Coordinates of C-alpha atoms in Angstrom, one line a residue:
X176 CA 0.0 0.0 0.0
X177 CA 1.2 3.5 -0.9
X178 CA 2.0 5.6 2.2
X179 CA -0.6 8.5 2.5
X180 CA 0.8 11.9 1.5
X181 CA -0.2 14.9 3.6
X182 CA -1.5 17.8 1.5
X183 CA -0.3 20.9 3.1
X184 CA 3.5 20.8 3.4
X185 CA 4.6 23.8 1.4
X186 CA 1.6 26.2 1.5
X187 CA -1.0 27.2 4.1
X188 CA -4.3 28.3 2.7
X189 CA -6.9 30.2 4.7
X190 CA -9.6 27.6 4.2
X191 CA -9.7 24.1 2.8
X192 CA -13.1 22.7 1.7
X193 CA -13.5 19.0 1.3
X194 CA -16.2 18.3 -1.2
X195 CA -17.1 20.1 -4.4
X196 CA -20.8 19.7 -4.3
X197 CA -23.3 22.6 -4.2
X198 CA -22.4 23.6 -0.6
X199 CA -18.7 23.4 -1.1
X200 CA -18.7 25.4 -4.3
X201 CA -21.1 28.1 -3.1
X202 CA -19.0 28.5 0.1
X203 CA -15.8 28.7 -1.9
X204 CA -17.3 31.4 -4.1
X205 CA -18.3 33.4 -1.0
X206 CA -15.0 33.1 0.7
X207 CA -12.8 33.9 -2.4
X208 CA -15.0 36.9 -3.1
X209 CA -13.9 38.2 0.4
X210 CA -10.2 37.7 -0.3
X211 CA -9.6 34.4 1.4
X212 CA -7.2 31.8 -0.1
X213 CA -9.3 28.7 -0.6
X214 CA -8.5 25.2 -1.7
X215 CA -11.4 22.8 -2.7
X216 CA -10.6 19.1 -2.8
X217 CA -12.9 16.6 -4.4
X218 CA -12.6 12.8 -4.4
X219 CA -14.5 12.4 -7.6
X220 CA -13.1 13.4 -11.0
X221 CA -16.3 15.5 -11.6
X222 CA -17.8 18.4 -9.6
X223 CA -21.3 18.6 -8.1
X224 CA -21.7 15.7 -5.7
X225 CA -25.3 14.6 -5.8
X226 CA -26.1 17.4 -8.4
X227 CA -25.6 15.5 -11.6
X228 CA -27.0 16.1 -15.0
X229 CA -26.4 14.1 -18.2
X230 CA -27.4 15.1 -21.7
X231 CA -29.4 12.7 -23.9
X232 CA -27.6 12.4 -27.3
X233 CA -30.8 11.6 -29.1
X234 CA -33.0 14.5 -27.9
X235 CA -30.4 17.0 -26.4
X236 CA -32.4 17.0 -23.2
X237 CA -30.5 17.6 -19.9
X238 CA -31.4 14.8 -17.5
X239 CA -31.2 15.5 -13.8
X240 CA -30.1 12.2 -12.3
X241 CA -29.7 13.8 -8.9
X242 CA -31.9 16.6 -7.4
X243 CA -34.2 18.3 -9.8
X244 CA -36.7 20.5 -7.9
X245 CA -36.8 23.5 -5.7
X246 CA -39.8 25.4 -4.2
X247 CA -39.5 29.2 -4.5
X248 CA -42.1 29.9 -1.8
X249 CA -40.1 27.9 0.8
X250 CA -36.6 27.7 -0.6
X251 CA -35.6 31.3 -1.5
X252 CA -31.8 30.8 -1.6
X253 CA -31.9 28.6 -4.7
X254 CA -34.2 31.2 -6.4
X255 CA -31.9 34.1 -5.4
X256 CA -28.8 32.2 -6.6
X257 CA -30.3 31.4 -10.0
X258 CA -31.2 35.0 -10.5
X259 CA -27.7 36.2 -9.4
X260 CA -26.1 33.7 -11.8
X261 CA -28.4 34.6 -14.7
X262 CA -29.9 31.0 -14.9
X263 CA -33.5 30.4 -15.9
X264 CA -35.9 27.9 -14.3
X265 CA -39.2 26.3 -15.4
X266 CA -42.2 25.0 -13.6
X267 CA -42.4 21.3 -13.0
X268 CA -45.1 20.0 -15.4
X269 CA -48.2 19.0 -13.4
X270 CA -51.3 19.7 -15.5
X271 CA -53.3 16.6 -16.3
X272 CA -54.3 13.5 -14.4
X273 CA -52.0 11.3 -12.3
X274 CA -52.0 7.5 -12.6
X275 CA -52.3 5.1 -9.6
X276 CA -51.4 1.5 -10.2
X277 CA -52.1 -0.7 -7.2
X278 CA -52.6 -4.0 -8.9
X279 CA -50.1 -5.3 -11.5
X280 CA -52.9 -7.2 -13.3
X281 CA -55.2 -4.2 -13.8
X282 CA -55.2 -0.9 -15.7
X283 CA -54.0 2.1 -13.8
X284 CA -56.5 4.5 -12.2
X285 CA -56.7 8.1 -13.5
X286 CA -57.0 10.7 -10.7
X287 CA -57.0 14.5 -10.7
X288 CA -54.7 15.7 -7.9
X289 CA -55.9 19.1 -6.8
X290 CA -53.1 21.6 -7.0
X291 CA -50.9 19.2 -8.8
X292 CA -48.5 16.7 -7.3
X293 CA -45.3 18.7 -6.9
X294 CA -46.8 21.7 -5.1
X295 CA -45.3 24.5 -7.2
X296 CA -41.8 22.9 -7.8
X297 CA -39.5 24.3 -10.4
X298 CA -36.4 23.0 -12.2
X299 CA -33.3 24.6 -13.5
X300 CA -33.6 25.0 -17.2
X301 CA -30.8 23.0 -18.9
X302 CA -30.3 20.9 -15.8
X303 CA -29.3 21.5 -12.2
X304 CA -25.6 20.9 -13.0
X305 CA -25.7 24.4 -14.6
X306 CA -25.6 25.7 -11.1
X307 CA -22.4 23.8 -10.4
X308 CA -20.8 24.9 -13.7
X309 CA -21.7 28.6 -13.0
X310 CA -20.3 28.5 -9.5
X311 CA -17.1 26.7 -10.5
X312 CA -16.5 29.2 -13.4
X313 CA -16.4 32.0 -10.9
X314 CA -13.6 30.5 -8.8
X315 CA -9.9 31.4 -9.2
X316 CA -7.7 29.1 -11.3
X317 CA -6.4 26.2 -9.3
X318 CA -8.9 26.6 -6.5
X319 CA -10.4 23.2 -7.2
X320 CA -8.6 19.9 -7.3
X321 CA -10.4 16.7 -8.3
X322 CA -9.4 13.1 -7.7
X323 CA -8.2 13.9 -4.2
X324 CA -9.7 11.7 -1.5
X325 CA -9.0 12.9 2.0
X326 CA -8.4 10.1 4.5
X327 CA -7.3 11.8 7.6
X328 CA -7.0 15.2 9.4
X329 CA -4.3 16.1 11.8
X330 CA -4.2 19.1 14.1
X331 CA -0.6 20.5 13.7
X332 CA -1.2 23.5 15.9
X333 CA -0.5 26.3 13.5
X334 CA -2.5 24.5 10.8
X335 CA -4.7 21.5 9.9
X336 CA -3.1 18.9 7.8
X337 CA -5.1 16.9 5.3
X338 CA -3.8 13.4 4.5
X339 CA -4.3 11.6 1.2
X340 CA -2.6 9.0 -1.0
X341 CA -1.6 11.5 -3.6
X342 CA -1.7 15.1 -4.7
X343 CA 0.1 18.4 -4.2
X344 CA 0.4 19.4 -0.5
X345 CA -1.9 21.9 1.0
X346 CA -2.4 22.9 4.7
X347 CA -5.1 25.0 6.0
X348 CA -5.8 27.4 8.9
X349 CA -9.5 26.4 8.8
X350 CA -11.3 23.5 7.3
X351 CA -14.8 22.7 6.1
X352 CA -16.1 19.1 5.5
X353 CA -18.8 19.7 2.9
X354 CA -19.8 16.1 2.9
X355 CA -22.6 13.9 4.1
X356 CA -22.0 13.3 7.8
X357 CA -21.9 9.5 7.4
X358 CA -19.1 9.8 4.9
X359 CA -17.1 11.9 7.3
X360 CA -17.6 9.2 9.9
X361 CA -16.7 6.3 7.7
X362 CA -13.9 7.7 5.5
X363 CA -11.9 10.3 7.5
X364 CA -9.8 9.7 10.6
X365 CA -9.3 12.6 13.1
X366 CA -6.2 13.3 15.2
X367 CA -7.2 14.2 17.8
X368 CA -10.6 12.4 17.8
X369 CA -13.8 14.3 17.6
X370 CA -16.0 14.5 20.7
X371 CA -18.0 11.3 21.2
X372 CA -21.4 13.0 20.9
X373 CA -20.4 14.6 17.5
X374 CA -19.0 11.3 16.3
X375 CA -22.2 9.5 17.1
X376 CA -24.3 12.3 15.5
X377 CA -22.2 11.8 12.3
X378 CA -22.9 8.1 12.3
X379 CA -26.6 8.4 12.8
X380 CA -27.5 11.1 10.3
X381 CA -28.9 9.5 7.1
X382 CA -27.7 10.8 3.8
X383 CA -30.7 12.0 1.8
X384 CA -31.5 9.8 -1.2
X385 CA -28.0 8.2 -1.1
X386 CA -29.1 4.6 -1.5
X387 CA -31.8 5.4 -4.1
X388 CA -31.7 5.1 -7.9
X389 CA -33.2 7.4 -10.4
X390 CA -34.2 6.5 -14.0
X391 CA -35.0 8.9 -16.9
X392 CA -36.3 7.8 -20.3
X393 CA -36.4 10.2 -23.3
X394 CA -38.7 10.2 -26.3
X395 CA -39.1 12.2 -29.5
X396 CA -42.1 13.9 -27.9
X397 CA -44.1 14.1 -24.7
X398 CA -46.9 11.9 -26.1
X399 CA -48.6 11.3 -22.8
X400 CA -49.7 15.0 -22.6
X401 CA -51.9 14.6 -25.6
X402 CA -53.8 11.9 -23.7
X403 CA -54.4 14.2 -20.8
X404 CA -51.7 12.7 -18.6
X405 CA -49.5 14.9 -16.4
X406 CA -46.7 12.3 -16.4
X407 CA -47.1 11.8 -12.7
X408 CA -47.7 8.2 -11.6
X409 CA -47.6 6.2 -8.4
X410 CA -47.1 2.5 -8.4
X411 CA -48.1 0.8 -5.2
X412 CA -47.8 -2.9 -5.5
X413 CA -45.3 -5.5 -4.6
X414 CA -43.9 -5.9 -8.1
X415 CA -43.3 -2.2 -8.7
X416 CA -40.1 -1.2 -10.4
X417 CA -40.6 2.6 -10.4
X418 CA -42.5 3.7 -7.3
X419 CA -43.0 7.2 -8.5
X420 CA -43.0 8.6 -12.1
X421 CA -42.9 12.3 -13.2
X422 CA -42.6 14.4 -16.4
X423 CA -38.9 15.3 -16.9
X424 CA -39.3 17.2 -20.2
X425 CA -37.9 20.6 -20.9
X426 CA -40.3 23.4 -22.0
X427 CA -37.4 24.9 -24.0
X428 CA -36.6 21.9 -26.1
X429 CA -38.4 19.4 -28.3
X430 CA -38.8 15.8 -27.1
X431 CA -40.0 14.5 -23.8
X432 CA -38.8 12.6 -20.8
X433 CA -40.3 10.5 -18.0
X434 CA -38.4 10.3 -14.8
X435 CA -38.9 7.9 -11.9
X436 CA -37.5 6.7 -8.6
X437 CA -36.7 3.0 -8.6
X438 CA -38.7 1.1 -6.0
X439 CA -36.2 -1.8 -5.7
X440 CA -33.6 -1.5 -2.9
X441 CA -29.9 -1.6 -3.5
X442 CA -29.5 -5.3 -3.2
X443 CA -32.5 -6.0 -5.5
X444 CA -31.1 -3.5 -8.1
X445 CA -27.8 -5.4 -8.1
X446 CA -29.7 -8.7 -8.6
X447 CA -31.7 -7.4 -11.5
X448 CA -29.0 -5.1 -12.9
X449 CA -29.0 -6.5 -16.4
X450 CA -32.7 -6.6 -16.8
X451 CA -33.5 -3.4 -15.0
X452 CA -33.8 -1.2 -18.2
X453 CA -36.3 -3.7 -19.7
X454 CA -38.3 -3.8 -16.4
X455 CA -38.5 0.0 -16.4
X456 CA -39.6 0.1 -20.0
X457 CA -42.3 -2.5 -19.4
X458 CA -43.7 -0.6 -16.4
X459 CA -43.8 2.7 -18.4
X460 CA -45.6 0.8 -21.2
X461 CA -48.1 -0.5 -18.6
X462 CA -48.8 3.1 -17.5
X463 CA -48.6 5.0 -20.8
X464 CA -49.0 2.4 -23.6
X465 CA -46.7 1.0 -26.3
X466 CA -45.1 4.3 -27.2
X467 CA -43.4 4.3 -23.8
X468 CA -41.3 1.3 -24.9
X469 CA -39.4 3.3 -27.6
X470 CA -37.3 5.6 -25.3
X471 CA -33.7 6.1 -24.5
X472 CA -33.0 5.1 -20.9
X473 CA -30.5 6.6 -18.4
X474 CA -30.1 5.2 -14.9
X475 CA -28.2 6.5 -11.9
X476 CA -27.8 4.2 -8.9
X477 CA -26.5 6.3 -6.1
X478 CA -25.9 3.3 -3.9
X479 CA -23.0 2.4 -6.1
X480 CA -21.4 5.9 -5.6
X481 CA -18.8 5.5 -2.7
X482 CA -18.5 9.3 -2.4
X483 CA -22.3 9.7 -1.8
X484 CA -23.6 6.5 -0.2
X485 CA -22.0 5.3 3.0
X486 CA -21.9 1.6 3.9
X487 CA -24.5 2.4 6.6
X488 CA -26.8 4.1 4.2
X489 CA -26.5 1.2 1.7
X490 CA -27.7 -1.3 4.3
X491 CA -30.2 0.8 6.3
X492 CA -33.8 1.8 5.6
X493 CA -34.0 5.2 3.9
X494 CA -34.1 8.0 6.4
X495 CA -35.5 11.5 6.3
X496 CA -33.2 14.6 6.9
X497 CA -32.7 15.2 10.6
X498 CA -32.0 18.6 12.2
X499 CA -29.0 18.1 14.5
X500 CA -27.7 21.4 15.9
X501 CA -24.7 19.5 17.2
X502 CA -23.4 19.2 13.6
X503 CA -23.4 23.0 13.2
X504 CA -21.0 23.6 16.1
X505 CA -17.4 24.5 15.4
X506 CA -14.8 21.8 16.2
X507 CA -11.1 21.9 17.1
X508 CA -11.3 25.3 18.7
X509 CA -13.3 26.8 15.9
X510 CA -11.0 25.7 13.1
X511 CA -13.1 22.7 11.7
X512 CA -16.7 23.0 10.5
X513 CA -19.2 20.4 9.2
X514 CA -21.1 21.4 6.1
X515 CA -23.3 19.8 3.4
X516 CA -27.0 19.7 3.0
X517 CA -27.7 17.3 5.9
X518 CA -26.3 19.9 8.4
X519 CA -28.7 22.7 7.4
X520 CA -31.3 24.0 9.7
X521 CA -33.6 24.8 6.8
X522 CA -34.0 22.6 3.6
X523 CA -31.8 19.7 4.9
X524 CA -31.3 17.2 2.1
X525 CA -32.3 19.6 -0.6
X526 CA -30.3 22.1 -2.7
X527 CA -31.7 24.8 -0.5
X528 CA -30.1 23.1 2.5
X529 CA -26.7 23.0 0.8
X530 CA -26.9 26.8 0.2
X531 CA -28.2 27.5 3.7
X532 CA -25.2 25.5 5.1
X533 CA -22.8 27.4 2.8
X534 CA -24.2 30.7 4.1
X535 CA -23.9 29.7 7.7
X536 CA -20.3 28.6 7.2
X537 CA -19.3 31.7 5.3
X538 CA -20.4 33.8 8.3
X539 CA -18.5 31.5 10.7
X540 CA -15.3 31.6 8.7
X541 CA -15.5 35.3 7.8
X542 CA -15.4 36.5 11.4
X543 CA -12.4 38.4 12.9
X544 CA -10.1 35.5 13.2
X545 CA -10.3 35.0 9.4
X546 CA -9.2 38.6 8.9
X547 CA -12.1 39.7 6.7
X548 CA -15.3 41.7 7.3
X549 CA -18.9 40.8 7.1
X550 CA -20.9 41.3 3.9
X551 CA -21.3 45.0 3.0
X552 CA -24.6 46.8 3.6
X553 CA -27.0 46.8 0.7
X554 CA -27.0 49.9 -1.5
X555 CA -30.6 50.8 -0.5
X556 CA -29.7 50.6 3.2
X557 CA -26.4 52.6 3.2
X558 CA -27.8 55.8 4.8
X559 CA -30.1 54.2 7.4
X560 CA -29.9 55.3 11.0
X561 CA -29.7 52.7 13.8
X562 CA -33.3 53.4 14.8
X563 CA -34.6 53.0 11.2
X564 CA -32.5 49.8 10.8
X565 CA -34.1 48.4 13.9
X566 CA -37.5 49.3 12.6
X567 CA -36.8 47.7 9.3
X568 CA -35.7 44.5 11.0
X569 CA -38.8 44.4 13.2
X570 CA -41.0 45.1 10.2
X571 CA -39.4 42.3 8.3
X572 CA -40.0 39.9 11.2
X573 CA -43.6 40.9 11.4
X574 CA -44.0 40.3 7.7
X575 CA -42.4 36.9 8.0
X576 CA -44.7 36.1 10.9
X577 CA -47.7 37.1 8.8
X578 CA -46.6 34.7 6.0
X579 CA -45.9 31.8 8.4
X580 CA -49.4 30.2 8.4
X581 CA -49.5 30.1 4.6
X582 CA -45.9 28.7 4.5
X583 CA -47.1 26.0 7.0
X584 CA -49.9 25.0 4.6
X585 CA -47.4 24.9 1.8
X586 CA -45.0 22.6 3.8
X587 CA -47.9 20.3 4.7
X588 CA -48.9 20.1 1.0
X589 CA -45.4 19.2 0.0
X590 CA -45.1 16.5 2.6
X591 CA -48.5 15.0 1.6
X592 CA -47.9 15.2 -2.1
X593 CA -44.6 13.3 -1.7
X594 CA -46.5 10.6 0.2
X595 CA -44.9 11.3 3.5
X596 CA -47.1 10.9 6.5
X597 CA -44.8 10.8 9.6
X598 CA -44.8 13.7 12.0
X599 CA -46.4 16.0 9.6
X600 CA -47.2 18.9 11.9
X601 CA -43.9 18.7 13.7
X602 CA -41.8 18.7 10.5
X603 CA -43.9 21.4 8.8
X604 CA -43.6 23.7 11.8
X605 CA -39.9 23.3 12.1
X606 CA -39.4 23.9 8.4
X607 CA -41.4 27.2 8.7
X608 CA -39.5 28.3 11.8
X609 CA -36.1 27.5 10.3
X610 CA -37.0 29.4 7.1
X611 CA -38.1 32.5 9.1
X612 CA -34.9 32.4 11.1
X613 CA -32.7 31.9 8.0
X614 CA -34.4 34.9 6.2
X615 CA -34.2 37.0 9.4
X616 CA -30.4 36.4 9.6
X617 CA -30.0 37.3 6.0
X618 CA -31.8 40.6 6.6
X619 CA -29.7 41.2 9.7
X620 CA -26.6 40.9 7.5
X621 CA -27.8 43.7 5.3
X622 CA -28.6 46.0 8.2
X623 CA -25.5 45.3 10.4
X624 CA -23.5 48.4 9.3
X625 CA -26.5 50.7 9.9
X626 CA -27.0 49.1 13.3
X627 CA -23.6 50.3 14.2
X628 CA -23.1 47.4 16.6
X629 CA -19.6 48.6 17.6
X630 CA -21.2 51.5 19.6
X631 CA -23.1 49.0 21.9
X632 CA -21.6 47.0 24.7
X633 CA -21.3 43.2 24.9
X634 CA -21.9 42.2 28.5
X635 CA -21.3 38.6 29.6
X636 CA -21.3 37.6 26.0
X637 CA -24.6 39.3 25.2
X638 CA -24.8 42.2 22.8
X639 CA -27.0 45.2 23.9
X640 CA -29.0 45.1 20.6
X641 CA -29.8 41.4 20.8
X642 CA -32.8 41.9 23.1
X643 CA -34.0 44.8 21.0
X644 CA -34.0 42.8 17.8
X645 CA -35.4 39.7 19.3
X646 CA -38.4 41.6 20.8
X647 CA -40.1 41.4 17.4
X648 CA -40.4 37.6 17.9
X649 CA -42.2 37.8 21.2
X650 CA -44.9 35.2 21.3
X651 CA -43.8 33.8 17.9
X652 CA -43.6 30.1 18.9
X653 CA -47.0 30.2 20.6
X654 CA -48.7 32.0 17.7
X655 CA -47.1 29.7 15.1
X656 CA -48.3 26.6 16.9
X657 CA -51.8 27.9 17.4
X658 CA -52.1 28.8 13.7
X659 CA -50.9 25.3 12.7
X660 CA -53.4 23.6 15.1
X661 CA -56.2 25.8 13.8
X662 CA -55.4 24.8 10.2
X663 CA -55.2 21.1 11.2
X664 CA -58.6 21.2 12.8
X665 CA -60.2 22.3 9.5
X666 CA -58.0 20.5 7.0
X667 CA -59.7 17.7 5.1
X668 CA -56.3 16.5 4.0
X669 CA -55.3 15.8 7.6
X670 CA -58.6 14.2 8.6
X671 CA -57.1 10.8 7.7
X672 CA -54.2 11.4 10.2
X673 CA -55.7 11.3 13.7
X674 CA -52.3 12.0 15.4
X675 CA -52.2 15.3 13.4
X676 CA -55.9 16.2 13.7
X677 CA -55.1 17.3 16.4
X678 CA -51.7 16.1 17.8
X679 CA -51.8 14.4 21.2
X680 CA -50.1 15.8 24.3
X681 CA -46.9 14.0 23.8
X682 CA -46.5 15.2 20.3
X683 CA -47.3 18.8 21.3
X684 CA -44.6 18.6 24.0
X685 CA -42.1 17.3 21.4
X686 CA -43.0 20.1 19.0
X687 CA -42.7 22.8 21.7
X688 CA -39.3 21.5 22.7
X689 CA -38.1 21.4 19.0
X690 CA -39.3 24.9 18.4
X691 CA -37.6 26.1 21.5
X692 CA -34.3 24.5 20.5
X693 CA -34.6 26.2 17.0
X694 CA -35.3 29.5 18.6
X695 CA -32.3 29.2 21.0
X696 CA -29.9 28.4 18.1
X697 CA -31.2 31.4 16.1
X698 CA -30.9 33.8 19.1
X699 CA -27.3 32.7 19.7
X700 CA -26.4 33.1 16.1
X701 CA -28.0 36.6 15.9
X702 CA -26.2 37.6 19.0
X703 CA -22.9 36.2 17.6
X704 CA -23.2 38.2 14.4
X705 CA -23.9 41.4 16.4
X706 CA -20.9 40.7 18.7
X707 CA -18.6 40.1 15.8
X708 CA -19.7 43.3 14.2
X709 CA -18.9 45.1 17.4
X710 CA -15.3 43.7 17.3
X711 CA -15.9 40.9 19.8
X712 CA -15.5 37.1 19.4
X713 CA -18.3 34.8 18.3
X714 CA -16.8 32.1 20.4
X715 CA -17.3 34.3 23.5
X716 CA -21.0 34.5 22.7
X717 CA -21.7 30.7 22.4
X718 CA -21.9 30.0 26.1

């Protein structure tokens, strides 16, 4: 075996980022724009991580074999980034009926799904990988190195040393692991070891969609639309090959495509590997007729990707994203940070979560110990006084509070439309709270210079403006929960879920505790940003 080579011998960069997925690249862009020397290392020979698009040679369609969708109403970061990069998006095609196949020996049932199946989802025109390409193109030459698998991290005091089997040496003052937590746990050794609670949290955090497979089939035209079909189908019987089907066509190009999530688990897919394309074609034909057998098939089995799917993910039941604040805490005296979509407070598992994590990390790394300043004040806010800035922040919070009930309904619709039925109220409420906190912190960033935080004291780690700004949230958790329960009591969609209509006492206690934990994390982060703007240390405010 070749002796591992430490990358970091001759040069020390400000920040090393392990993982060139959406989180890693978005973070690298933010850091390099602020003057930091950044090195991104990626084990694969390609960029993007789970964001992966392939072009069909026959039709020219871009096929998203990883994530496809984002929801503008509840995932604003993706929307804003697309606008900033000049990339277009299109609505996910939903008009028409959906097919339900519950018996392999019968014809599928046609159903009209009120409001559509995908609840307002959109796709990046030309494929989600355009986001990756656009971010990478804005990084300095030499910033990214592919084919470099990090195996160990060593704390050398003045720097962190990354260890690999090959590659030019790089050492870093600070480090971000923009990887799924379970991959960090299984593939990287730490010297000294991480705290036991963090190590356990890494091991028990499922990687979203990591053991799943996605199939896309292209055709010369979207023939199913002429028959009144949306392209959405749900196959719910024991012999299902594709559990869910959707229209993957592009409005900007001729041709059509049907996508689907393979219902077979990783072991079954390996067993039927050779015959899987034929099985997929046969099921599409059962749904949409003989024309569905004439397509060009593309299949991506993520369980076979060692830099996406951990051994634990491959052998475990699929898990939903879990909010674990422990994974957002700095390690090794504030020099090592965990990133990736699974660590996000809002949008975990989605592209939105990757961007939310990147934004959080950019703030953590761009504090005084990194030698750079926070983001500049927006042009429109340059001449604000402190009083008007406080008023604008409070007005923004009140507006977000007013939108929260509708956002809760949108989150419930998304969960129900994706056939998810566990902890509906709890998950929808936390998603709304996390989104409000994320947007409030973004607004705070714009207003920080006008708030003139340096003129206010920090006493016992608490900035004087913290209580002033947080006052706009008084009663927020109680009001949000009451609005949710009021909606649940009148919702026909939830009438089939007795634990949600209404939740029992134990569930309500769990929701209350989760909302309180989310609030505490937000309040600490707001206080930290104020303290840093005043010239203090964020670490001093974490107690």
